[in-house]
């Protein structure tokens, strides 16, 4: 990567970071407002993103990349019990997705629901693998196939994100609630749900020390 290319990439990344912050504060922020917040002329922003929709699409792609990486990082150990793995994955992806949850409604217009679902396919495949393992081990009980259950979980998480956006669920407890809700939907017994989430939370804390 040449110095010029590297600088252009850094400028693009900086504009995206500022644009995200502006859009989360003011969803109707214009490209002019984003340019002013970034301290650049409008032409510079349009040089990287030809339209507001293109900018939101780029932000959505970055958000999906972050979620995919977070999910992959915490599900690399196939020996971990599937219920704990699913809880850890939910906690990790929620922590990441929470930074972008206000972007979802904008992305649904610019990228469309179908576009978002297509981008989340790598996460869905990993979730399906964990669900398959858990169903085969008897840790999960569901009349649904692993793939169908992964779709259900995905839509539940989007619903919880919207509940936080609407003020119906506290952001402070949403991650923990999401993990418990996903395990319950997979058919994990009530007593084990709480235990698996505690194990997942404990392993995440230990991993950061």
PDB file of C-alpha atoms in Angstrom:
ATOM      1  CA  UNK A   1       0.000   0.000   0.000  1.00  0.00           C
ATOM      2  CA  UNK A   2       1.485   3.319  -1.088  1.00  0.00           C
ATOM      3  CA  UNK A   3       1.657   6.308   1.239  1.00  0.00           C
ATOM      4  CA  UNK A   4      -1.066   8.041  -0.792  1.00  0.00           C
ATOM      5  CA  UNK A   5      -3.330   4.999  -0.714  1.00  0.00           C
ATOM      6  CA  UNK A   6      -2.696   4.554   2.994  1.00  0.00           C
ATOM      7  CA  UNK A   7      -3.558   8.205   3.636  1.00  0.00           C
ATOM      8  CA  UNK A   8      -6.727   7.935   1.532  1.00  0.00           C
ATOM      9  CA  UNK A   9      -7.744   4.826   3.461  1.00  0.00           C
ATOM     10  CA  UNK A  10      -7.133   6.600   6.766  1.00  0.00           C
ATOM     11  CA  UNK A  11      -9.188   9.590   5.601  1.00  0.00           C
ATOM     12  CA  UNK A  12     -12.026   7.307   4.519  1.00  0.00           C
ATOM     13  CA  UNK A  13     -11.954   5.502   7.860  1.00  0.00           C
ATOM     14  CA  UNK A  14     -11.981   8.811   9.749  1.00  0.00           C
ATOM     15  CA  UNK A  15     -14.955  10.094   7.737  1.00  0.00           C
ATOM     16  CA  UNK A  16     -16.808   6.831   8.416  1.00  0.00           C
ATOM     17  CA  UNK A  17     -16.147   7.051  12.161  1.00  0.00           C
ATOM     18  CA  UNK A  18     -17.372  10.642  12.307  1.00  0.00           C
ATOM     19  CA  UNK A  19     -20.334   9.880  10.047  1.00  0.00           C
ATOM     20  CA  UNK A  20     -21.382   7.015  12.311  1.00  0.00           C
ATOM     21  CA  UNK A  21     -21.224   9.238  15.389  1.00  0.00           C
ATOM     22  CA  UNK A  22     -23.222  11.955  13.613  1.00  0.00           C
ATOM     23  CA  UNK A  23     -25.859   9.580  12.276  1.00  0.00           C
ATOM     24  CA  UNK A  24     -26.301   7.944  15.679  1.00  0.00           C
ATOM     25  CA  UNK A  25     -26.899  11.392  17.180  1.00  0.00           C
ATOM     26  CA  UNK A  26     -28.892  12.758  14.250  1.00  0.00           C
ATOM     27  CA  UNK A  27     -30.257  10.034  11.915  1.00  0.00           C
ATOM     28  CA  UNK A  28     -31.256  12.684   9.371  1.00  0.00           C
ATOM     29  CA  UNK A  29     -27.766  14.216   9.191  1.00  0.00           C
ATOM     30  CA  UNK A  30     -26.916  15.322   5.665  1.00  0.00           C
ATOM     31  CA  UNK A  31     -23.650  14.859   3.818  1.00  0.00           C
ATOM     32  CA  UNK A  32     -22.984  18.587   4.362  1.00  0.00           C
ATOM     33  CA  UNK A  33     -23.382  18.181   8.130  1.00  0.00           C
ATOM     34  CA  UNK A  34     -21.131  15.121   8.126  1.00  0.00           C
ATOM     35  CA  UNK A  35     -18.491  17.012   6.137  1.00  0.00           C
ATOM     36  CA  UNK A  36     -18.572  19.894   8.614  1.00  0.00           C
ATOM     37  CA  UNK A  37     -18.289  17.516  11.554  1.00  0.00           C
ATOM     38  CA  UNK A  38     -15.293  15.875   9.866  1.00  0.00           C
ATOM     39  CA  UNK A  39     -13.696  19.261   9.159  1.00  0.00           C
ATOM     40  CA  UNK A  40     -13.550  18.693   5.414  1.00  0.00           C
ATOM     41  CA  UNK A  41     -15.309  20.107   2.382  1.00  0.00           C
ATOM     42  CA  UNK A  42     -18.294  18.292   0.971  1.00  0.00           C
ATOM     43  CA  UNK A  43     -16.318  17.292  -2.132  1.00  0.00           C
ATOM     44  CA  UNK A  44     -13.961  15.247   0.053  1.00  0.00           C
ATOM     45  CA  UNK A  45     -16.824  13.219   1.518  1.00  0.00           C
ATOM     46  CA  UNK A  46     -18.355  12.676  -1.913  1.00  0.00           C
ATOM     47  CA  UNK A  47     -14.939  11.614  -3.186  1.00  0.00           C
ATOM     48  CA  UNK A  48     -15.163   8.583  -0.923  1.00  0.00           C
ATOM     49  CA  UNK A  49     -18.941   8.077  -0.920  1.00  0.00           C
ATOM     50  CA  UNK A  50     -20.952   9.180  -3.963  1.00  0.00           C
ATOM     51  CA  UNK A  51     -24.200   9.380  -1.976  1.00  0.00           C
ATOM     52  CA  UNK A  52     -25.594   9.225   1.538  1.00  0.00           C
ATOM     53  CA  UNK A  53     -26.894   5.735   0.746  1.00  0.00           C
ATOM     54  CA  UNK A  54     -23.388   4.642  -0.280  1.00  0.00           C
ATOM     55  CA  UNK A  55     -22.037   5.956   3.027  1.00  0.00           C
ATOM     56  CA  UNK A  56     -24.672   4.090   5.045  1.00  0.00           C
ATOM     57  CA  UNK A  57     -23.944   0.932   3.044  1.00  0.00           C
ATOM     58  CA  UNK A  58     -20.236   1.246   3.863  1.00  0.00           C
ATOM     59  CA  UNK A  59     -21.057   1.731   7.551  1.00  0.00           C
ATOM     60  CA  UNK A  60     -23.324  -1.313   7.448  1.00  0.00           C
ATOM     61  CA  UNK A  61     -20.574  -3.410   5.846  1.00  0.00           C
ATOM     62  CA  UNK A  62     -18.142  -2.319   8.578  1.00  0.00           C
ATOM     63  CA  UNK A  63     -20.683  -3.176  11.280  1.00  0.00           C
ATOM     64  CA  UNK A  64     -21.288  -6.635   9.815  1.00  0.00           C
ATOM     65  CA  UNK A  65     -17.530  -7.239   9.568  1.00  0.00           C
ATOM     66  CA  UNK A  66     -17.153  -6.358  13.255  1.00  0.00           C
ATOM     67  CA  UNK A  67     -20.037  -8.641  14.273  1.00  0.00           C
ATOM     68  CA  UNK A  68     -18.675 -11.500  12.141  1.00  0.00           C
ATOM     69  CA  UNK A  69     -15.216 -11.159  13.683  1.00  0.00           C
ATOM     70  CA  UNK A  70     -16.617 -10.984  17.211  1.00  0.00           C
ATOM     71  CA  UNK A  71     -18.704 -14.120  16.658  1.00  0.00           C
ATOM     72  CA  UNK A  72     -15.800 -16.025  15.115  1.00  0.00           C
ATOM     73  CA  UNK A  73     -13.346 -15.049  17.844  1.00  0.00           C
ATOM     74  CA  UNK A  74     -15.461 -16.521  20.640  1.00  0.00           C
ATOM     75  CA  UNK A  75     -16.602 -19.701  18.882  1.00  0.00           C
ATOM     76  CA  UNK A  76     -13.241 -21.088  17.811  1.00  0.00           C
ATOM     77  CA  UNK A  77     -13.131 -23.821  20.487  1.00  0.00           C
ATOM     78  CA  UNK A  78     -15.263 -26.807  19.354  1.00  0.00           C
ATOM     79  CA  UNK A  79     -14.793 -28.525  22.722  1.00  0.00           C
ATOM     80  CA  UNK A  80     -16.710 -25.842  24.617  1.00  0.00           C
ATOM     81  CA  UNK A  81     -20.274 -26.885  25.555  1.00  0.00           C
ATOM     82  CA  UNK A  82     -22.616 -25.601  22.883  1.00  0.00           C
ATOM     83  CA  UNK A  83     -24.896 -23.769  25.315  1.00  0.00           C
ATOM     84  CA  UNK A  84     -21.968 -21.830  26.794  1.00  0.00           C
ATOM     85  CA  UNK A  85     -20.570 -21.184  23.299  1.00  0.00           C
ATOM     86  CA  UNK A  86     -23.915 -19.829  22.112  1.00  0.00           C
ATOM     87  CA  UNK A  87     -24.230 -17.616  25.184  1.00  0.00           C
ATOM     88  CA  UNK A  88     -20.682 -16.275  24.719  1.00  0.00           C
ATOM     89  CA  UNK A  89     -21.291 -15.646  21.036  1.00  0.00           C
ATOM     90  CA  UNK A  90     -24.509 -13.778  21.806  1.00  0.00           C
ATOM     91  CA  UNK A  91     -22.822 -11.635  24.463  1.00  0.00           C
ATOM     92  CA  UNK A  92     -19.893 -10.829  22.170  1.00  0.00           C
ATOM     93  CA  UNK A  93     -21.968 -10.024  19.121  1.00  0.00           C
ATOM     94  CA  UNK A  94     -24.438  -7.987  21.159  1.00  0.00           C
ATOM     95  CA  UNK A  95     -21.620  -5.911  22.639  1.00  0.00           C
ATOM     96  CA  UNK A  96     -20.413  -5.199  19.120  1.00  0.00           C
ATOM     97  CA  UNK A  97     -23.843  -4.728  17.529  1.00  0.00           C
ATOM     98  CA  UNK A  98     -24.971  -2.423  20.328  1.00  0.00           C
ATOM     99  CA  UNK A  99     -22.578   0.216  18.983  1.00  0.00           C
ATOM    100  CA  UNK A 100     -24.445   0.117  15.689  1.00  0.00           C
ATOM    101  CA  UNK A 101     -28.036  -0.612  16.714  1.00  0.00           C
ATOM    102  CA  UNK A 102     -29.304   2.875  15.830  1.00  0.00           C
ATOM    103  CA  UNK A 103     -27.843   2.356  12.362  1.00  0.00           C
ATOM    104  CA  UNK A 104     -30.159  -0.582  11.679  1.00  0.00           C
ATOM    105  CA  UNK A 105     -33.236   1.453  10.774  1.00  0.00           C
ATOM    106  CA  UNK A 106     -31.167   3.557   8.357  1.00  0.00           C
ATOM    107  CA  UNK A 107     -29.597   0.449   6.840  1.00  0.00           C
ATOM    108  CA  UNK A 108     -32.986  -1.161   6.326  1.00  0.00           C
ATOM    109  CA  UNK A 109     -33.825   1.684   3.953  1.00  0.00           C
ATOM    110  CA  UNK A 110     -30.474   1.945   2.150  1.00  0.00           C
ATOM    111  CA  UNK A 111     -29.260  -1.660   2.229  1.00  0.00           C
ATOM    112  CA  UNK A 112     -32.678  -3.372   2.684  1.00  0.00           C
ATOM    113  CA  UNK A 113     -33.518  -6.237   5.014  1.00  0.00           C
ATOM    114  CA  UNK A 114     -32.524  -8.764   2.352  1.00  0.00           C
ATOM    115  CA  UNK A 115     -29.147  -7.091   1.936  1.00  0.00           C
ATOM    116  CA  UNK A 116     -28.500  -7.187   5.665  1.00  0.00           C
ATOM    117  CA  UNK A 117     -29.468 -10.865   5.845  1.00  0.00           C
ATOM    118  CA  UNK A 118     -27.132 -11.679   2.948  1.00  0.00           C
ATOM    119  CA  UNK A 119     -24.243  -9.929   4.696  1.00  0.00           C
ATOM    120  CA  UNK A 120     -24.907 -11.890   7.906  1.00  0.00           C
ATOM    121  CA  UNK A 121     -24.633 -15.286   6.198  1.00  0.00           C
ATOM    122  CA  UNK A 122     -21.144 -16.080   7.665  1.00  0.00           C
ATOM    123  CA  UNK A 123     -22.495 -15.451  11.178  1.00  0.00           C
ATOM    124  CA  UNK A 124     -25.551 -17.571  10.436  1.00  0.00           C
ATOM    125  CA  UNK A 125     -23.377 -20.479   9.294  1.00  0.00           C
ATOM    126  CA  UNK A 126     -21.352 -20.389  12.504  1.00  0.00           C
ATOM    127  CA  UNK A 127     -24.512 -20.152  14.592  1.00  0.00           C
ATOM    128  CA  UNK A 128     -25.966 -23.120  12.713  1.00  0.00           C
ATOM    129  CA  UNK A 129     -22.850 -25.176  13.495  1.00  0.00           C
ATOM    130  CA  UNK A 130     -23.155 -24.435  17.231  1.00  0.00           C
ATOM    131  CA  UNK A 131     -26.872 -25.213  17.197  1.00  0.00           C
ATOM    132  CA  UNK A 132     -26.250 -28.481  15.353  1.00  0.00           C
ATOM    133  CA  UNK A 133     -23.677 -29.482  17.951  1.00  0.00           C
ATOM    134  CA  UNK A 134     -25.999 -28.561  20.814  1.00  0.00           C
ATOM    135  CA  UNK A 135     -29.001 -30.379  19.362  1.00  0.00           C
ATOM    136  CA  UNK A 136     -26.948 -33.515  18.748  1.00  0.00           C
ATOM    137  CA  UNK A 137     -25.629 -33.391  22.332  1.00  0.00           C
ATOM    138  CA  UNK A 138     -29.113 -32.913  23.770  1.00  0.00           C
ATOM    139  CA  UNK A 139     -28.239 -29.498  25.200  1.00  0.00           C
ATOM    140  CA  UNK A 140     -30.785 -27.815  22.925  1.00  0.00           C
ATOM    141  CA  UNK A 141     -34.324 -29.031  22.272  1.00  0.00           C
ATOM    142  CA  UNK A 142     -36.274 -27.596  19.366  1.00  0.00           C
ATOM    143  CA  UNK A 143     -38.631 -28.835  16.646  1.00  0.00           C
ATOM    144  CA  UNK A 144     -36.741 -26.553  14.245  1.00  0.00           C
ATOM    145  CA  UNK A 145     -33.725 -27.439  12.151  1.00  0.00           C
ATOM    146  CA  UNK A 146     -30.456 -25.778  13.243  1.00  0.00           C
ATOM    147  CA  UNK A 147     -30.582 -23.443  10.236  1.00  0.00           C
ATOM    148  CA  UNK A 148     -34.177 -22.419  10.952  1.00  0.00           C
ATOM    149  CA  UNK A 149     -33.353 -21.866  14.617  1.00  0.00           C
ATOM    150  CA  UNK A 150     -30.421 -19.649  13.605  1.00  0.00           C
ATOM    151  CA  UNK A 151     -32.860 -17.497  11.616  1.00  0.00           C
ATOM    152  CA  UNK A 152     -35.191 -17.268  14.606  1.00  0.00           C
ATOM    153  CA  UNK A 153     -32.332 -16.167  16.879  1.00  0.00           C
ATOM    154  CA  UNK A 154     -31.201 -13.577  14.335  1.00  0.00           C
ATOM    155  CA  UNK A 155     -34.655 -11.999  14.158  1.00  0.00           C
ATOM    156  CA  UNK A 156     -34.979 -12.089  17.948  1.00  0.00           C
ATOM    157  CA  UNK A 157     -31.759 -10.107  18.308  1.00  0.00           C
ATOM    158  CA  UNK A 158     -32.935  -7.521  15.787  1.00  0.00           C
ATOM    159  CA  UNK A 159     -36.171  -7.273  17.746  1.00  0.00           C
ATOM    160  CA  UNK A 160     -34.286  -6.725  20.998  1.00  0.00           C
ATOM    161  CA  UNK A 161     -32.169  -4.032  19.339  1.00  0.00           C
ATOM    162  CA  UNK A 162     -35.349  -2.250  18.314  1.00  0.00           C
ATOM    163  CA  UNK A 163     -36.739  -2.640  21.845  1.00  0.00           C
ATOM    164  CA  UNK A 164     -33.657  -0.840  23.186  1.00  0.00           C
ATOM    165  CA  UNK A 165     -34.016   1.858  20.525  1.00  0.00           C
ATOM    166  CA  UNK A 166     -37.664   2.338  21.503  1.00  0.00           C
ATOM    167  CA  UNK A 167     -36.839   2.548  25.212  1.00  0.00           C
ATOM    168  CA  UNK A 168     -38.635  -0.697  26.054  1.00  0.00           C
ATOM    169  CA  UNK A 169     -35.466  -2.457  27.221  1.00  0.00           C
ATOM    170  CA  UNK A 170     -32.534  -0.990  29.130  1.00  0.00           C
ATOM    171  CA  UNK A 171     -29.275  -1.044  27.168  1.00  0.00           C
ATOM    172  CA  UNK A 172     -27.459  -1.864  30.415  1.00  0.00           C
ATOM    173  CA  UNK A 173     -29.126  -5.278  30.724  1.00  0.00           C
ATOM    174  CA  UNK A 174     -29.832  -5.994  27.059  1.00  0.00           C
ATOM    175  CA  UNK A 175     -26.767  -8.155  26.385  1.00  0.00           C
ATOM    176  CA  UNK A 176     -27.431 -10.446  29.350  1.00  0.00           C
ATOM    177  CA  UNK A 177     -31.127 -10.578  28.445  1.00  0.00           C
ATOM    178  CA  UNK A 178     -30.292 -11.401  24.826  1.00  0.00           C
ATOM    179  CA  UNK A 179     -28.070 -14.332  25.838  1.00  0.00           C
ATOM    180  CA  UNK A 180     -30.747 -15.764  28.129  1.00  0.00           C
ATOM    181  CA  UNK A 181     -33.465 -15.267  25.529  1.00  0.00           C
ATOM    182  CA  UNK A 182     -31.476 -17.030  22.804  1.00  0.00           C
ATOM    183  CA  UNK A 183     -30.740 -20.029  25.049  1.00  0.00           C
ATOM    184  CA  UNK A 184     -34.371 -20.253  26.170  1.00  0.00           C
ATOM    185  CA  UNK A 185     -35.520 -20.191  22.533  1.00  0.00           C
ATOM    186  CA  UNK A 186     -33.118 -23.071  21.812  1.00  0.00           C
ATOM    187  CA  UNK A 187     -34.901 -25.147  24.444  1.00  0.00           C
ATOM    188  CA  UNK A 188     -32.288 -24.983  27.188  1.00  0.00           C
ATOM    189  CA  UNK A 189     -33.928 -25.675  30.606  1.00  0.00           C
ATOM    190  CA  UNK A 190     -34.500 -22.595  32.776  1.00  0.00           C
ATOM    191  CA  UNK A 191     -31.965 -23.538  35.445  1.00  0.00           C
ATOM    192  CA  UNK A 192     -29.273 -24.274  32.895  1.00  0.00           C
ATOM    193  CA  UNK A 193     -29.914 -21.013  31.019  1.00  0.00           C
ATOM    194  CA  UNK A 194     -28.766 -18.912  33.978  1.00  0.00           C
ATOM    195  CA  UNK A 195     -25.806 -21.205  34.632  1.00  0.00           C
ATOM    196  CA  UNK A 196     -24.604 -21.210  31.010  1.00  0.00           C
ATOM    197  CA  UNK A 197     -24.808 -17.416  30.780  1.00  0.00           C
ATOM    198  CA  UNK A 198     -22.844 -17.090  34.046  1.00  0.00           C
ATOM    199  CA  UNK A 199     -20.167 -19.415  32.650  1.00  0.00           C
ATOM    200  CA  UNK A 200     -20.042 -17.449  29.415  1.00  0.00           C
ATOM    201  CA  UNK A 201     -19.766 -14.130  31.226  1.00  0.00           C
ATOM    202  CA  UNK A 202     -17.065 -15.528  33.518  1.00  0.00           C
ATOM    203  CA  UNK A 203     -14.989 -16.849  30.632  1.00  0.00           C
ATOM    204  CA  UNK A 204     -15.254 -13.495  28.823  1.00  0.00           C
ATOM    205  CA  UNK A 205     -14.009 -11.631  31.916  1.00  0.00           C
ATOM    206  CA  UNK A 206     -11.169 -14.119  32.374  1.00  0.00           C
ATOM    207  CA  UNK A 207     -10.207 -13.758  28.724  1.00  0.00           C
ATOM    208  CA  UNK A 208      -9.701 -10.013  29.089  1.00  0.00           C
ATOM    209  CA  UNK A 209      -7.395 -10.238  32.113  1.00  0.00           C
TER     210      UNK A 209
END
